[in-house]
PDB file of C-alpha atoms in Angstrom:
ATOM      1  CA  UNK A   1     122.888 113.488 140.664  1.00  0.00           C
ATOM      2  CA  UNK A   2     124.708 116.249 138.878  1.00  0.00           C
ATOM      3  CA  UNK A   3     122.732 119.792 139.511  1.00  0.00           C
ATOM      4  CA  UNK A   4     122.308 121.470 136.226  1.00  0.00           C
ATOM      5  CA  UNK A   5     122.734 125.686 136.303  1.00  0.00           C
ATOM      6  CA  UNK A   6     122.010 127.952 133.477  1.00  0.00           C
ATOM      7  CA  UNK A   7     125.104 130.401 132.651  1.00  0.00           C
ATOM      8  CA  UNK A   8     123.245 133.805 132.973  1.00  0.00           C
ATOM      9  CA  UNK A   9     125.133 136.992 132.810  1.00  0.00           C
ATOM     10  CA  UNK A  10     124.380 137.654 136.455  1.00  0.00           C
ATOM     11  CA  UNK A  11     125.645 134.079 137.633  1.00  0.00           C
ATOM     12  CA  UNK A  12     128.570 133.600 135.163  1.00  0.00           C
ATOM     13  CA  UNK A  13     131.060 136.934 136.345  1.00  0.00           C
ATOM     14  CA  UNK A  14     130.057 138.827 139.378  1.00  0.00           C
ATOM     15  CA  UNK A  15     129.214 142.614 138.580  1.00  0.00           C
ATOM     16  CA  UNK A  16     132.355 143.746 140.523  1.00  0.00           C
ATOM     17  CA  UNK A  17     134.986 142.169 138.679  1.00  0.00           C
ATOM     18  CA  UNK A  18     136.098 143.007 135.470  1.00  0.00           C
ATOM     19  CA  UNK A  19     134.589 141.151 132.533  1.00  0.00           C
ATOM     20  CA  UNK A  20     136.114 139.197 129.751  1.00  0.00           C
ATOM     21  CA  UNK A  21     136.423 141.291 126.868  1.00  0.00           C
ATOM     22  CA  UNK A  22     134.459 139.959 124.014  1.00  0.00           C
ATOM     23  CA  UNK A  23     136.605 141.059 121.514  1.00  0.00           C
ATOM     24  CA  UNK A  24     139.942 139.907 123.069  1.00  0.00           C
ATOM     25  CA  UNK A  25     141.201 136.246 121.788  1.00  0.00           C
ATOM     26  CA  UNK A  26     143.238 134.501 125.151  1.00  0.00           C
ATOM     27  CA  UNK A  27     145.536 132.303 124.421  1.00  0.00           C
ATOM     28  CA  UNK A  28     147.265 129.768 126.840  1.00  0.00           C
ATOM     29  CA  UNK A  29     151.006 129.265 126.567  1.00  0.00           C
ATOM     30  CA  UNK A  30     152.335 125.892 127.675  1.00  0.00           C
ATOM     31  CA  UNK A  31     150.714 124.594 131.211  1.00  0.00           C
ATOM     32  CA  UNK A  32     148.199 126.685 131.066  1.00  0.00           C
ATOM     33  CA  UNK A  33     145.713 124.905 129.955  1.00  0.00           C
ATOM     34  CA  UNK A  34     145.417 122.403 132.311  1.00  0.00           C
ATOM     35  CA  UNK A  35     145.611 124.993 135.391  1.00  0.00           C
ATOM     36  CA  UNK A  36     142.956 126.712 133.844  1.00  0.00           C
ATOM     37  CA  UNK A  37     140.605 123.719 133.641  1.00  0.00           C
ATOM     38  CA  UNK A  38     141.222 122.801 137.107  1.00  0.00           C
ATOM     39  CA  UNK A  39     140.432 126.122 138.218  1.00  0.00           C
ATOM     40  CA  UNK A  40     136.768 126.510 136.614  1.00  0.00           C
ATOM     41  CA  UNK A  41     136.157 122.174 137.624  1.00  0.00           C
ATOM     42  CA  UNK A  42     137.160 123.848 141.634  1.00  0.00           C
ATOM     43  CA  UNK A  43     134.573 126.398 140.813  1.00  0.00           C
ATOM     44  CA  UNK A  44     131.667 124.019 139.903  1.00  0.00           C
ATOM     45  CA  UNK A  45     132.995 121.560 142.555  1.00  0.00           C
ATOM     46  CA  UNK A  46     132.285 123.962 145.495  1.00  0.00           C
ATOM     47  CA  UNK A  47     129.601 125.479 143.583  1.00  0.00           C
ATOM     48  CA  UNK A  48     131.121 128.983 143.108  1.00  0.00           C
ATOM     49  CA  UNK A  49     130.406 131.610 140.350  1.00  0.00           C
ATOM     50  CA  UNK A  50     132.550 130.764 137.171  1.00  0.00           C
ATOM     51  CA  UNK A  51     134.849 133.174 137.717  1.00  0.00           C
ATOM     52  CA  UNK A  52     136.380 133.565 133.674  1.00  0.00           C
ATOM     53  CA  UNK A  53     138.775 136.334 135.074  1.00  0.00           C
ATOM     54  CA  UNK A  54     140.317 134.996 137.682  1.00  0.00           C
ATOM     55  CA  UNK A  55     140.659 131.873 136.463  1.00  0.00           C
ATOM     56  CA  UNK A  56     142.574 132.807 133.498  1.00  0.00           C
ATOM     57  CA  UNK A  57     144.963 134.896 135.914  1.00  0.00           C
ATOM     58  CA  UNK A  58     145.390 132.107 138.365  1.00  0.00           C
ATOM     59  CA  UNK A  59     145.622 129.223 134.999  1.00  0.00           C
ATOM     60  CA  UNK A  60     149.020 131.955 134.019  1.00  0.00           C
ATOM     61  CA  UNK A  61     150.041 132.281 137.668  1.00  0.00           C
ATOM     62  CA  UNK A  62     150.666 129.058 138.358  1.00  0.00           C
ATOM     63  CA  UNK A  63     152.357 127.546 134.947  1.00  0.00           C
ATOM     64  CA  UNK A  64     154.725 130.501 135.881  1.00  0.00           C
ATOM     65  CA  UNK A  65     154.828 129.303 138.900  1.00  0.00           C
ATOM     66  CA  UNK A  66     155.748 125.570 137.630  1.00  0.00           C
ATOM     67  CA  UNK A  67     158.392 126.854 135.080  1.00  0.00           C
ATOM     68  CA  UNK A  68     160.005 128.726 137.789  1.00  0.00           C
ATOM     69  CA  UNK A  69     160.279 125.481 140.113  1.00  0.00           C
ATOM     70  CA  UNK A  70     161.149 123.286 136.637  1.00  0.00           C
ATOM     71  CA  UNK A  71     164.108 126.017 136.593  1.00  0.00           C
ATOM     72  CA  UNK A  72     164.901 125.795 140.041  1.00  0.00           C
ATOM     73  CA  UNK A  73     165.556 121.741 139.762  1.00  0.00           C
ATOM     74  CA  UNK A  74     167.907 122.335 136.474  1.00  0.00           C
ATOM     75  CA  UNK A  75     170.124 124.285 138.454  1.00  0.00           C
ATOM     76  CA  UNK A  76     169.083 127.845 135.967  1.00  0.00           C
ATOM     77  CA  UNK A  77     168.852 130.131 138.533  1.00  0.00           C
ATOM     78  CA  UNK A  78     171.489 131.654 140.831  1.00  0.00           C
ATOM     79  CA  UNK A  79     170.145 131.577 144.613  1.00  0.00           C
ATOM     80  CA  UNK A  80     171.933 133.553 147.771  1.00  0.00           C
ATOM     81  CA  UNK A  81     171.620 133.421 150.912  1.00  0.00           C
ATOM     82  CA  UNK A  82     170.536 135.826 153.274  1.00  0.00           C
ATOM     83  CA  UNK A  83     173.737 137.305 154.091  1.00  0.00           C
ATOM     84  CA  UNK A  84     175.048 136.905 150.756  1.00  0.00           C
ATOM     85  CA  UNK A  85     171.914 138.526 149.350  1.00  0.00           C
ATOM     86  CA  UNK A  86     173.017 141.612 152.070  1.00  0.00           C
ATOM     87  CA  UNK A  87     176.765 141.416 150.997  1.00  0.00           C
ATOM     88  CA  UNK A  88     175.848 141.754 147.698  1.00  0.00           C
ATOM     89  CA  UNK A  89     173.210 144.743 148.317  1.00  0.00           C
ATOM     90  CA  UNK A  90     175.730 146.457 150.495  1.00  0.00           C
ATOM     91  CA  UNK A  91     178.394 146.490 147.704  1.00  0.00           C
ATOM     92  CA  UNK A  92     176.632 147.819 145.069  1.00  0.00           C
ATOM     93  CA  UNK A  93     177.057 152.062 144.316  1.00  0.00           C
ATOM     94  CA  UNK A  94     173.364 154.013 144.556  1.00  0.00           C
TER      95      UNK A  94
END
């Protein structure tokens, strides 16, 4: 049986972290969404405080996250090694 919980302002955010603001539209780019949702069903699943904040941060996060790995596999970005990485480092003028 599913347990049913009221949303009260003391269960929904904890009193330390910083609050939605009201006033403030969010809007998900691509990916988002879904990361988002799975993020608030992990909440409820281990029973947690909806945590609106951090959700949203970890929903953006990780779509980043996914982009940058899409990116990787297309070949977009230029990768070194370590000791090219140092090479390069040690060449440039400060």
């Amino acid at each position: 049986m599913l347990d049913v919980q009221t949303a009260t302002k003391e269960n929904f955010l904890p009193p330390t972290l910083p609050k939605v603001d009201g006033d403030k539209s969010i809007t998900f780019g691509p990916g988002e969404l879904k990361f988002f949702v799975a993020e608030i069903k992990e909440m409820i699943e281990n029973k947690k405080i909806i945590d609106l904040p951090k959700a949203i941060h970890n929903a953006k996060y990780f779509a980043m996250l996914e982009e940058r790995e899409k990116e990787i596999k297309e070949g977009k970005v230029v990768s070194f090694t370590a000791e090219e990485w140092e090479k390069f480092v040690n060449e440039q003028e400060f």
